[in-house]
């Protein structure tokens, strides 16, 4: 019944949707509920990383009896709502939802460090999903990988320098695109319409990239 109370089955389907990396809107569509209901339900019950359907159902029943607000996150983080908002911002910027969930869980951890097993357990997803997400984050400079030689496992770390490294990697990739555009402009001929268009695009991107790298180097001290 749209607009009514969520059932235990609704909450199980919400958890399944989160594990699959679906958006709140898609989860809402699947169970025929408003997106605001899904957002509020998840935010009140541990956020996307900590949502557990049975616990959420019990907690909601207890709050209804007591008339008390939702309890704080067990891990001491500011709360599910903040985590949820950051994830949504990351998704809107183009990051896959699962990757965003992994990144935000690392960002909001006490020391910015998690093992793959910890991420798998906390997010209630498969090891393969975590592996895919962290590999992307490492490649883009958002996270670095450390090796624990004693236990033969990788530890994934977010530190202040990650922001600098992610900008450097991103700008280098853009610079490669700029150089490819200018090379293509030469192929088509600098006097042709296509050649002129590509040359302008390549020059623009190259100038912007150099400005970004210069600015990142200048303000890097703020991260130390």
Coordinates of C-alpha atoms in Angstrom, one line a residue:
X1 CA 0.0 0.0 0.0
X2 CA 1.8 3.2 -1.2
X3 CA 2.3 5.7 1.6
X4 CA 1.6 3.1 4.4
X5 CA 4.0 1.7 6.9
X6 CA 6.9 -0.3 5.5
X7 CA 6.5 -4.1 6.0
X8 CA 9.3 -6.5 6.9
X9 CA 9.3 -7.7 3.3
X10 CA 9.6 -4.1 2.1
X11 CA 12.7 -3.7 4.3
X12 CA 14.2 -6.9 3.0
X13 CA 13.8 -5.6 -0.6
X14 CA 15.3 -2.3 0.4
X15 CA 18.4 -4.2 1.7
X16 CA 18.6 -6.2 -1.5
X17 CA 18.4 -3.0 -3.5
X18 CA 21.2 -1.4 -1.6
X19 CA 23.3 -4.5 -2.0
X20 CA 22.8 -4.3 -5.7
X21 CA 23.8 -0.7 -5.8
X22 CA 20.4 0.6 -6.8
X23 CA 19.5 4.3 -6.4
X24 CA 16.9 5.2 -3.8
X25 CA 14.5 6.2 -6.6
X26 CA 14.8 2.7 -8.2
X27 CA 14.3 1.0 -4.8
X28 CA 11.2 3.1 -4.2
X29 CA 9.9 2.3 -7.7
X30 CA 10.3 -1.5 -7.1
X31 CA 8.3 -1.5 -3.9
X32 CA 5.9 1.3 -4.9
X33 CA 6.8 3.8 -2.3
X34 CA 7.9 7.5 -2.4
X35 CA 11.6 8.0 -2.7
X36 CA 11.5 10.2 0.4
X37 CA 10.2 7.2 2.4
X38 CA 13.1 5.1 1.3
X39 CA 15.6 7.9 2.1
X40 CA 14.2 8.4 5.5
X41 CA 14.0 4.7 6.3
X42 CA 17.7 4.1 5.4
X43 CA 18.9 7.3 7.1
X44 CA 17.1 6.4 10.3
X45 CA 18.5 2.8 10.4
X46 CA 22.2 2.9 9.9
X47 CA 22.6 4.5 6.5
X48 CA 23.2 2.6 3.3
X49 CA 26.4 0.9 4.7
X50 CA 24.8 -0.2 7.9
X51 CA 21.2 -0.9 7.0
X52 CA 19.9 -4.3 8.3
X53 CA 16.2 -5.1 7.5
X54 CA 15.4 -7.1 10.7
X55 CA 17.1 -4.6 12.9
X56 CA 15.3 -1.7 11.1
X57 CA 12.0 -3.4 11.6
X58 CA 12.5 -4.0 15.3
X59 CA 13.9 -0.5 15.8
X60 CA 10.9 1.1 14.1
X61 CA 8.5 -0.9 16.2
X62 CA 10.3 0.1 19.3
X63 CA 10.3 3.8 18.3
X64 CA 6.6 3.6 17.6
X65 CA 5.9 2.2 21.1
X66 CA 8.3 4.6 22.9
X67 CA 7.9 7.7 20.7
X68 CA 11.7 8.2 20.7
X69 CA 14.0 9.2 17.8
X70 CA 16.3 6.8 16.0
X71 CA 19.4 5.7 17.9
X72 CA 22.8 7.0 16.9
X73 CA 25.1 4.9 14.7
X74 CA 26.8 2.2 16.6
X75 CA 30.2 3.0 15.0
X76 CA 30.1 6.6 16.4
X77 CA 29.9 8.2 12.9
X78 CA 27.8 11.4 12.6
X79 CA 24.9 9.4 11.2
X80 CA 23.3 7.7 8.3
X81 CA 21.9 10.9 6.8
X82 CA 25.3 12.5 6.3
X83 CA 26.7 9.3 4.8
X84 CA 23.7 9.0 2.5
X85 CA 24.0 12.6 1.3
X86 CA 27.7 12.2 0.5
X87 CA 27.0 9.0 -1.5
X88 CA 24.3 10.6 -3.5
X89 CA 26.6 13.5 -4.3
X90 CA 29.3 11.1 -5.5
X91 CA 26.8 9.2 -7.6
X92 CA 25.5 12.4 -9.2
X93 CA 29.1 13.3 -10.1
X94 CA 29.4 10.0 -12.0
X95 CA 30.8 7.5 -9.5
X96 CA 29.2 4.1 -9.6
X97 CA 27.0 3.6 -6.5
X98 CA 29.0 0.7 -5.1
X99 CA 32.3 2.5 -5.6
X100 CA 30.8 5.6 -3.9
X101 CA 29.6 3.4 -0.9
X102 CA 33.1 2.0 -0.5
X103 CA 34.8 5.4 -0.8
X104 CA 32.4 7.0 1.7
X105 CA 32.8 4.1 4.2
X106 CA 36.6 4.7 4.1
X107 CA 36.2 8.4 4.4
X108 CA 34.0 8.2 7.5
X109 CA 36.1 5.5 9.2
X110 CA 38.0 6.6 12.3
X111 CA 41.5 6.1 10.8
X112 CA 40.6 6.0 7.1
X113 CA 41.7 2.3 6.9
X114 CA 39.7 -0.8 6.1
X115 CA 40.6 -4.3 4.8
X116 CA 38.6 -5.9 2.0
X117 CA 37.0 -8.3 4.5
X118 CA 35.9 -5.4 6.7
X119 CA 34.4 -3.5 3.7
X120 CA 32.6 -6.7 2.6
X121 CA 31.1 -7.2 6.1
X122 CA 30.2 -3.6 6.7
X123 CA 28.5 -3.1 3.3
X124 CA 27.0 -6.6 3.1
X125 CA 28.2 -7.1 -0.4
X126 CA 30.3 -9.7 -2.2
X127 CA 34.1 -9.6 -2.2
X128 CA 34.0 -9.2 -5.9
X129 CA 32.0 -6.0 -5.7
X130 CA 34.4 -4.6 -3.1
X131 CA 37.4 -5.6 -5.2
X132 CA 36.0 -3.9 -8.3
X133 CA 35.3 -0.8 -6.3
X134 CA 38.6 -0.5 -4.6
X135 CA 40.5 -1.2 -7.8
X136 CA 38.8 1.8 -9.4
X137 CA 39.5 4.0 -6.4
X138 CA 43.2 3.0 -6.3
X139 CA 43.5 3.6 -10.1
X140 CA 42.0 7.1 -9.7
X141 CA 44.1 8.0 -6.7
X142 CA 41.3 8.3 -4.2
X143 CA 42.6 5.4 -2.2
X144 CA 46.0 3.7 -1.8
X145 CA 46.7 0.1 -1.1
X146 CA 49.0 -1.1 1.7
X147 CA 50.2 -4.6 2.3
X148 CA 50.0 -6.3 5.7
X149 CA 52.9 -8.8 5.3
X150 CA 52.1 -10.6 8.6
X151 CA 48.5 -11.5 7.7
X152 CA 49.0 -11.4 3.9
X153 CA 46.2 -9.0 3.2
X154 CA 45.7 -5.7 1.6
X155 CA 44.6 -2.6 3.6
X156 CA 42.9 0.3 1.8
X157 CA 43.7 3.7 3.0
X158 CA 42.2 7.2 2.5
X159 CA 44.5 10.0 3.7
X160 CA 44.7 13.8 3.1
X161 CA 47.1 13.4 0.2
X162 CA 44.5 11.3 -1.7
X163 CA 42.8 14.5 -2.9
X164 CA 46.0 15.7 -4.4
X165 CA 46.8 12.4 -6.1
X166 CA 43.3 12.1 -7.5
X167 CA 43.6 15.5 -9.1
X168 CA 47.0 14.7 -10.6
X169 CA 45.7 11.5 -12.1
X170 CA 42.6 13.1 -13.4
X171 CA 44.5 16.0 -15.0
X172 CA 47.0 13.6 -16.6
X173 CA 44.2 11.7 -18.2
X174 CA 42.7 14.9 -19.5
X175 CA 46.1 16.0 -20.8
X176 CA 46.2 12.7 -22.8
X177 CA 42.9 13.6 -24.3
X178 CA 44.1 17.1 -25.2
X179 CA 47.2 15.7 -26.9
X180 CA 45.2 13.1 -28.8
X181 CA 42.8 15.9 -30.0
X182 CA 45.8 18.0 -31.2
X183 CA 47.3 15.0 -33.0
X184 CA 44.0 14.3 -34.7
X185 CA 43.8 18.0 -35.7
X186 CA 47.1 17.6 -37.5
X187 CA 45.9 14.5 -39.3
X188 CA 42.7 16.3 -40.6
X189 CA 44.7 19.4 -41.4
X190 CA 44.9 22.6 -39.4
X191 CA 42.9 24.5 -42.0
X192 CA 40.0 22.1 -42.2
X193 CA 36.9 22.7 -40.0
X194 CA 37.4 19.4 -38.1
X195 CA 41.1 20.1 -37.6
X196 CA 40.4 23.6 -36.3
X197 CA 37.7 22.3 -33.9
X198 CA 40.0 19.6 -32.5
X199 CA 42.9 22.0 -32.2
X200 CA 40.8 24.5 -30.2
X201 CA 39.5 21.7 -27.9
X202 CA 43.0 20.3 -27.4
X203 CA 44.5 23.7 -26.7
X204 CA 41.8 24.6 -24.2
X205 CA 42.1 21.3 -22.3
X206 CA 45.9 21.6 -22.2
X207 CA 45.8 25.1 -20.7
X208 CA 43.1 24.2 -18.1
X209 CA 45.1 21.1 -17.1
X210 CA 48.3 23.0 -16.6
X211 CA 46.5 25.6 -14.5
X212 CA 44.9 22.8 -12.3
X213 CA 48.3 21.1 -11.7
X214 CA 49.9 24.4 -10.8
X215 CA 47.1 25.2 -8.4
X216 CA 47.2 21.7 -6.9
X217 CA 50.9 22.0 -6.3
X218 CA 50.5 25.5 -4.8
X219 CA 47.8 24.5 -2.3
X220 CA 49.1 21.0 -1.5
X221 CA 50.6 22.3 1.8
X222 CA 47.0 22.7 3.1
X223 CA 46.8 18.9 3.2
X224 CA 49.9 18.4 5.4

